[in-house]
Amino acid sequence: MAVKVGIVGAGGMADYHCTGFRNAGADVIALADMAGERARAYAASRSIPKVYDTLGAMIAGEPELQAVSVITPNKFHKQLVLEALEAGKHVFCEKPPALNAAEMAEMAEAVKKSGKVLMFDFNNRARPESQAMARYIKDGKVGRINSAQASWIRRAGIPGFGGWFTTKALSGGGPVIDLVHMIDLALYFMDYPEPAWVLASTFYDFMDNPAFKGPWGMPDTAGGVTDVESACHAFLTFKSGQSLIIRNSWAEMNERELVSVVFQGQKAGGKVERLFGIDGIDATCIDSCRLYLEENGNQVNQDIITEKDETMGRTKTAANFIETIEGKAKPLNTPDQALRLMHIIDGIYESAASKKPVEIK
Ligand SMILES: NC(=O)c1ccc[n+]([C@@H]2O[C@H](COP(=O)([O-])OP(=O)(O)OC[C@H]3O[C@@H](n4cnc5c(N)ncnc54)[C@H](O)[C@@H]3O)[C@@H](O)[C@H]2O)c1
């Protein structure tokens, strides 16, 4: 029997969720969004039979519903995830998991009680390059990863001014929390070690300059709030002695948009990278995956050629959620990892605010 899924939020990611769920054989039976017009238009375009205003109404109206995906602004993730879990549904939620670690801890507790699946859309883990690299790491070719650098650097990519993305109370923060993917990917490659200390700086330049707006995101909101960082640089250590450097920006004087995880292992180094075209659109990017080795006394660079995935792993992650519910696959990410990630993000913001190193407990 096909898993019955309902989507909450007709945002830009809904299409990837819908396609991924259907690719895995699930039925997308309903959509909930209070923006009636947008929701009805989207549902009609993807033949989703029912539209509701709220998650509560969808749960009440669809007794067969087994799983819910949450694609709303970050502020609403926790309450919707808890509501769905309490109603006995499996949940797939967009990234970031929540506004902070305290919210994520509530979700982690709730999912344990429910016995259901809770996954987040850390879609970059499902990219073919990432999975190819993860396989080399798992097979022992890289050895222990001593150090890594996670970067999602936009030169001019503020996702609109004054909307929910730039309002800390609704988003939780700027590029640290929005472009969290490479931090998560580096931690995934490093096997999610226990963090020890973080030292971070955040910067707020260009947050009122239209020349630094990206080609994606939302229309500007006149009189809206813009109180999140435009860039962050951080150094993180782990109890194991490993370390991670983080660079995330929406707006910073860099050469171009660059998205990568680079690491140095005890047997080999490596890099997973996405170079965006000048327009910053996924379809024009160049993805690569490379290992740095020593063989027969020679220094060797090894390119790993993988299939192209313009969805950046988004449809594969949604499909993995369905396969996990069905017991056909292991989840690509877990609530415990999401909690560790949110503790790191809290530590980054705390260190930047206090201008001191912060111990992550
Ligand atoms: N994985 C990725 O690559 C990726 C990319 C972009 C956005 N996102 C994430 O997707 C989420 C949504 O972002 P977006 O850009 O699509 O936002 P958006 O504002 O374009 O769309 C959100 C939709 O949710 C609806 N909504 C809000 N609160 C709701 C509620 N309580 N119940 C029902 N519907 C509600 C809104 O009416 C709106 O239609 C965010 O968490 C964002 O971080 C992820």
Coordinates of C-alpha atoms and ligand atoms in Angstrom, one line a residue:
M1 CA 0.0 0.0 0.0
A2 CA 1.4 3.4 -1.0
V3 CA 2.3 5.7 1.9
K4 CA -0.3 8.6 2.0
V5 CA 1.4 12.0 2.4
G6 CA 0.2 15.6 3.0
I7 CA 2.3 18.7 2.3
V8 CA 2.1 21.8 4.6
G9 CA 3.2 24.9 2.7
A10 CA 3.1 25.5 -1.0
G11 CA 6.6 27.1 -1.0
G12 CA 9.4 26.7 -3.6
M13 CA 10.4 23.3 -2.2
A14 CA 7.0 21.7 -2.4
D15 CA 7.6 20.5 -6.0
Y16 CA 10.8 18.6 -4.9
H17 CA 9.0 17.0 -2.0
C18 CA 6.0 16.0 -4.2
T19 CA 8.3 14.6 -7.0
G20 CA 10.5 12.7 -4.5
F21 CA 7.5 11.2 -2.6
R22 CA 5.9 10.1 -5.9
N23 CA 9.2 8.7 -7.2
A24 CA 9.3 6.4 -4.1
G25 CA 5.7 5.3 -4.9
A26 CA 3.8 7.4 -2.3
D27 CA 0.5 9.1 -2.9
V28 CA 0.4 12.9 -2.2
I29 CA -3.2 13.2 -1.1
A30 CA -3.5 16.7 0.3
L31 CA -1.9 20.1 0.7
A32 CA -2.4 22.6 3.6
D33 CA -1.6 26.3 3.3
M34 CA -3.5 29.3 4.5
A35 CA -2.6 31.2 1.3
G36 CA -5.7 29.7 -0.4
E37 CA -5.1 31.0 -4.0
R38 CA -1.4 29.9 -4.0
A39 CA -2.2 26.5 -2.5
R40 CA -5.1 25.8 -4.9
A41 CA -3.0 26.8 -7.9
Y42 CA -0.1 24.6 -6.8
A43 CA -2.3 21.6 -5.9
A44 CA -4.0 21.8 -9.3
S45 CA -0.6 22.0 -11.1
R46 CA 0.5 18.7 -9.5
S47 CA -2.9 17.0 -9.3
I48 CA -3.0 17.0 -5.5
P49 CA -6.7 16.2 -4.9
K50 CA -7.4 18.1 -1.6
V51 CA -6.5 21.5 -0.2
Y52 CA -6.9 22.7 3.4
D53 CA -6.1 25.9 5.2
T54 CA -4.3 24.3 8.2
L55 CA -2.5 21.1 9.2
G56 CA -5.2 20.5 11.8
A57 CA -7.9 20.6 9.1
M58 CA -5.9 18.3 6.9
I59 CA -5.4 15.8 9.7
A60 CA -9.1 15.8 10.6
G61 CA -10.2 15.6 6.9
E62 CA -7.8 12.8 5.8
P63 CA -8.0 9.8 8.2
E64 CA -5.7 7.8 5.8
L65 CA -2.9 10.3 6.1
Q66 CA 0.3 8.6 7.3
A67 CA 3.0 11.3 6.7
V68 CA 3.3 15.0 6.6
S69 CA 6.0 17.3 5.1
V70 CA 6.5 20.7 6.5
I71 CA 7.7 23.5 4.1
T72 CA 6.9 26.7 6.0
P73 CA 9.0 29.5 7.3
N74 CA 11.4 28.2 10.0
K75 CA 9.4 29.7 12.9
F76 CA 6.6 27.3 12.3
H77 CA 8.6 24.1 12.0
K78 CA 8.5 23.1 15.6
Q79 CA 4.8 23.6 16.2
L80 CA 3.8 21.8 13.0
V81 CA 6.2 18.9 13.5
L82 CA 4.9 18.4 17.1
E83 CA 1.3 18.6 15.9
A84 CA 1.9 16.0 13.2
L85 CA 3.8 13.7 15.6
E86 CA 1.1 14.0 18.2
A87 CA -1.4 13.0 15.6
G88 CA 0.7 9.8 14.9
K89 CA 2.1 10.9 11.5
H90 CA 5.7 10.5 10.2
V91 CA 7.3 13.9 9.5
F92 CA 9.7 15.3 6.9
C93 CA 10.6 18.9 7.6
E94 CA 12.5 21.5 5.7
K95 CA 15.9 22.7 7.0
P96 CA 16.8 24.3 9.3
P97 CA 15.2 21.9 11.8
A98 CA 14.2 24.8 14.1
L99 CA 15.0 28.2 15.4
N100 CA 17.4 26.9 18.1
A101 CA 18.5 23.8 20.0
A102 CA 15.8 24.1 22.7
E103 CA 13.1 23.7 20.0
M104 CA 14.9 20.8 18.4
A105 CA 15.2 19.1 21.8
E106 CA 11.4 19.2 22.1
M107 CA 11.0 17.6 18.7
A108 CA 13.6 14.9 19.4
E109 CA 11.8 14.1 22.7
A110 CA 8.4 13.9 20.9
V111 CA 9.6 11.7 18.1
K112 CA 11.1 9.2 20.6
K113 CA 7.7 9.0 22.3
S114 CA 5.8 8.6 19.0
G115 CA 7.9 5.9 17.5
K116 CA 7.5 7.6 14.1
V117 CA 10.1 8.8 11.5
L118 CA 11.3 12.4 11.7
M119 CA 13.7 13.5 9.0
F120 CA 14.9 16.9 7.8
D121 CA 15.7 18.1 4.3
F122 CA 19.5 18.1 4.5
N123 CA 19.3 17.5 0.8
N124 CA 23.0 18.0 0.0
R125 CA 23.8 14.7 1.7
A126 CA 21.8 12.9 -1.1
R127 CA 23.7 14.6 -3.9
P128 CA 25.4 11.9 -6.0
E129 CA 28.8 13.6 -5.2
S130 CA 28.2 13.5 -1.5
Q131 CA 27.0 9.9 -1.6
A132 CA 30.1 8.9 -3.7
M133 CA 32.4 10.6 -1.2
A134 CA 30.5 9.1 1.8
R135 CA 31.1 5.7 0.4
Y136 CA 34.9 6.3 0.1
I137 CA 35.0 7.5 3.7
K138 CA 33.0 4.5 4.9
D139 CA 35.2 2.1 3.0
G140 CA 38.3 3.5 4.9
K141 CA 40.0 5.2 1.9
V142 CA 40.1 8.6 3.7
G143 CA 40.9 7.5 7.3
R144 CA 40.0 9.8 10.2
I145 CA 39.1 13.3 9.0
N146 CA 41.3 15.6 11.1
S147 CA 39.9 18.9 9.8
A148 CA 37.4 20.3 7.3
Q149 CA 36.2 23.5 5.9
A150 CA 32.5 24.1 5.2
S151 CA 31.6 27.0 2.9
W152 CA 28.5 28.4 1.4
I153 CA 29.7 31.8 0.3
R154 CA 27.4 34.1 -1.7
R155 CA 28.7 37.3 -3.0
A156 CA 25.3 39.0 -3.6
G157 CA 22.6 36.6 -2.5
I158 CA 20.4 38.2 0.1
P159 CA 17.0 36.5 -0.3
G160 CA 15.0 39.8 -0.3
F161 CA 14.7 42.5 2.3
G162 CA 12.2 42.6 5.2
G163 CA 10.5 39.2 4.6
W164 CA 10.7 36.2 6.9
F165 CA 14.2 35.2 5.8
T166 CA 15.7 38.5 7.2
T167 CA 13.6 38.6 10.4
K168 CA 15.4 36.7 13.1
A169 CA 12.3 36.0 15.1
L170 CA 10.9 34.1 12.1
S171 CA 14.1 32.6 10.6
G172 CA 16.4 32.1 13.5
G173 CA 19.2 33.9 11.7
G174 CA 20.8 34.7 8.3
P175 CA 23.2 32.6 6.2
V176 CA 24.4 30.5 9.1
I177 CA 21.0 28.9 9.6
D178 CA 19.7 29.3 6.0
L179 CA 22.8 28.0 4.2
V180 CA 23.4 25.3 6.9
H181 CA 23.8 22.6 4.3
M182 CA 27.6 22.5 4.0
I183 CA 28.0 22.6 7.8
D184 CA 25.7 19.6 8.0
L185 CA 27.6 17.9 5.1
A186 CA 31.0 18.3 6.7
L187 CA 29.7 16.9 10.0
Y188 CA 28.1 14.0 8.1
F189 CA 31.5 13.2 6.5
M190 CA 33.2 13.5 9.9
D191 CA 30.6 11.1 11.4
Y192 CA 28.9 13.9 13.5
P193 CA 31.6 14.2 16.3
E194 CA 30.7 15.7 19.6
P195 CA 31.5 19.5 19.5
A196 CA 33.7 21.1 22.1
W197 CA 34.3 24.8 21.5
V198 CA 33.3 27.4 18.9
L199 CA 34.7 30.9 18.2
A200 CA 32.7 32.9 15.7
S201 CA 32.2 36.4 14.2
T202 CA 29.2 37.6 12.4
F203 CA 28.9 40.7 10.1
Y204 CA 25.9 42.8 9.1
D205 CA 27.2 44.7 6.0
F206 CA 25.2 45.2 2.9
M207 CA 21.8 44.2 4.5
D208 CA 20.3 47.5 3.2
N209 CA 21.9 47.4 -0.2
P210 CA 19.8 46.2 -3.2
A211 CA 23.0 45.5 -5.2
F212 CA 23.5 42.5 -2.8
K213 CA 20.1 40.9 -3.4
G214 CA 20.1 37.4 -5.0
P215 CA 18.0 36.2 -7.9
W216 CA 16.0 33.9 -5.6
G217 CA 14.1 34.4 -2.4
M218 CA 11.1 36.6 -1.7
P219 CA 9.9 40.0 -2.8
D220 CA 11.0 42.9 -0.5
T221 CA 8.6 43.7 2.3
A222 CA 8.3 47.5 2.8
G223 CA 8.8 48.3 6.5
G224 CA 9.8 44.7 7.2
V225 CA 12.6 43.7 9.6
T226 CA 16.1 43.0 8.5
D227 CA 18.1 42.0 11.6
V228 CA 20.1 38.9 10.7
E229 CA 23.8 38.6 9.8
S230 CA 25.0 38.8 6.2
A231 CA 28.2 36.7 6.8
C232 CA 29.8 34.5 9.4
H233 CA 33.2 33.0 10.0
A234 CA 33.6 30.4 12.7
F235 CA 36.1 27.9 14.1
L236 CA 34.8 24.8 15.8
T237 CA 36.7 22.1 17.7
F238 CA 35.4 18.6 18.7
K239 CA 36.1 16.5 21.8
S240 CA 37.9 14.0 19.5
G241 CA 40.5 16.7 18.5
Q242 CA 39.0 17.2 15.0
S243 CA 38.2 20.8 13.8
L244 CA 35.9 22.6 11.3
I245 CA 36.1 26.0 9.8
I246 CA 32.8 27.5 8.7
R247 CA 32.2 30.4 6.2
N248 CA 28.7 31.3 5.3
S249 CA 27.5 34.4 3.6
W250 CA 24.6 36.0 1.7
A251 CA 26.6 39.1 1.0
E252 CA 30.4 39.5 1.2
M253 CA 33.2 40.6 -1.1
N254 CA 34.0 37.2 -2.5
E255 CA 34.9 36.3 -6.1
R256 CA 31.8 34.3 -6.7
E257 CA 29.2 32.0 -5.1
L258 CA 31.0 28.9 -3.9
V259 CA 29.5 25.9 -2.1
S260 CA 31.9 23.2 -0.8
V261 CA 33.2 20.9 1.8
V262 CA 36.9 20.3 1.8
F263 CA 38.5 17.9 4.3
Q264 CA 41.9 16.6 5.3
G265 CA 41.9 12.9 6.3
Q266 CA 44.8 10.8 7.7
K267 CA 44.9 8.8 4.5
A268 CA 43.4 11.1 1.9
G269 CA 41.8 14.5 1.5
G270 CA 38.8 15.4 -0.5
K271 CA 36.4 18.0 -1.8
V272 CA 32.7 18.1 -2.8
E273 CA 31.9 21.3 -4.6
R274 CA 29.2 23.2 -6.4
L275 CA 30.3 26.1 -8.5
F276 CA 27.2 28.2 -9.5
G277 CA 27.0 30.0 -12.8
I278 CA 26.9 33.8 -12.6
D279 CA 23.2 33.8 -12.4
G280 CA 23.2 31.7 -9.2
I281 CA 20.7 29.2 -10.6
D282 CA 21.0 25.5 -9.9
A283 CA 20.7 24.4 -13.6
T284 CA 23.9 26.2 -14.6
C285 CA 26.2 24.9 -11.9
I286 CA 29.1 22.6 -12.0
D287 CA 29.3 19.9 -9.4
S288 CA 32.5 18.0 -8.6
C289 CA 33.9 15.4 -6.2
R290 CA 37.6 14.8 -5.8
L291 CA 40.0 12.9 -3.6
Y292 CA 43.6 14.0 -2.8
L293 CA 45.9 10.9 -2.3
E294 CA 49.4 9.7 -2.2
E295 CA 50.1 6.7 -4.4
N296 CA 53.4 5.0 -5.3
G297 CA 55.3 8.1 -4.0
N298 CA 53.1 10.4 -6.2
Q299 CA 50.6 13.0 -5.1
V300 CA 47.4 12.1 -6.9
N301 CA 44.2 14.0 -7.5
Q302 CA 41.3 11.6 -8.3
D303 CA 38.1 12.9 -9.9
I304 CA 35.0 10.9 -9.2
I305 CA 32.5 11.3 -11.9
T306 CA 28.9 11.0 -10.8
E307 CA 25.4 11.5 -12.4
K308 CA 24.2 15.1 -12.5
D309 CA 21.4 16.0 -10.1
E310 CA 19.9 19.4 -10.7
T311 CA 17.7 19.1 -7.7
M312 CA 20.8 19.0 -5.5
G313 CA 19.6 15.8 -3.8
R314 CA 16.2 17.3 -2.9
T315 CA 14.0 14.7 -4.6
K316 CA 16.3 11.8 -3.4
T317 CA 16.0 13.0 0.2
A318 CA 12.2 13.1 0.0
A319 CA 12.2 9.6 -1.6
N320 CA 14.5 8.4 1.2
F321 CA 11.9 9.6 3.8
I322 CA 9.3 7.3 2.2
E323 CA 11.7 4.4 1.9
T324 CA 12.6 4.8 5.6
I325 CA 8.9 4.7 6.6
E326 CA 8.5 1.5 4.5
G327 CA 11.7 0.0 6.1
K328 CA 13.4 -0.2 2.7
A329 CA 16.2 2.2 3.5
K330 CA 18.0 3.8 6.4
P331 CA 17.3 7.4 7.1
L332 CA 19.8 9.8 5.5
N333 CA 19.6 11.9 8.7
T334 CA 18.5 11.6 12.3
P335 CA 16.9 13.8 15.0
D336 CA 20.0 13.3 17.2
Q337 CA 22.2 14.8 14.4
A338 CA 19.8 17.7 14.0
L339 CA 20.0 18.4 17.7
R340 CA 23.8 18.4 17.6
L341 CA 23.7 20.7 14.6
M342 CA 21.3 23.2 16.4
H343 CA 23.6 23.2 19.5
I344 CA 26.5 24.2 17.1
I345 CA 24.4 27.0 15.5
D346 CA 23.4 28.3 19.0
G347 CA 27.1 28.3 19.9
I348 CA 28.0 30.2 16.8
Y349 CA 25.5 33.0 17.5
E350 CA 26.4 33.1 21.2
S351 CA 30.1 33.4 20.5
A352 CA 29.6 36.1 17.9
A353 CA 27.4 38.1 20.3
S354 CA 29.8 37.7 23.3
K355 CA 33.0 37.9 21.2
K356 CA 34.3 35.0 23.2
P357 CA 34.8 31.2 22.7
V358 CA 31.8 29.2 23.7
E359 CA 31.8 25.7 25.1
I360 CA 29.1 23.6 23.5
K361 CA 27.5 21.3 26.1
Ligands
LIG1 N1 16.3 22.5 1.1 C1 16.4 23.6 0.4 O1 17.3 23.7 -0.5 C2 15.6 24.8 0.7 C3 15.5 25.9 -0.2 C4 14.6 27.0 0.0 C5 13.9 27.0 1.2 N2 14.0 25.9 2.1 C6 13.2 25.9 3.3 O2 11.8 25.8 3.0 C7 11.0 26.4 4.0 C8 10.0 27.3 3.3 O3 10.7 28.3 2.5 P1 10.0 29.0 1.3 O4 11.0 29.8 0.6 O5 9.3 27.9 0.5 O6 8.9 29.9 2.0 P2 7.7 30.6 1.4 O7 7.4 31.7 2.3 O8 7.9 30.9 -0.1 O9 6.5 29.6 1.5 C9 6.0 29.1 2.7 C10 4.5 28.7 2.5 O10 4.1 28.2 3.8 C11 2.8 28.7 4.1 N3 2.6 28.7 5.5 C12 3.3 29.4 6.5 N4 2.9 29.0 7.7 C13 2.0 28.0 7.5 C14 1.2 27.3 8.4 N5 1.3 27.4 9.8 N6 0.4 26.3 7.9 C15 0.3 26.1 6.6 N7 1.0 26.9 5.7 C16 1.8 27.8 6.2 C17 2.8 30.1 3.5 O11 1.5 30.6 3.2 C18 3.6 29.9 2.2 O12 2.8 29.6 1.1 C19 12.0 27.2 4.9 O13 12.2 26.4 6.1 C20 13.2 27.2 4.1 O14 14.4 27.3 4.9 C21 14.8 24.9 1.9

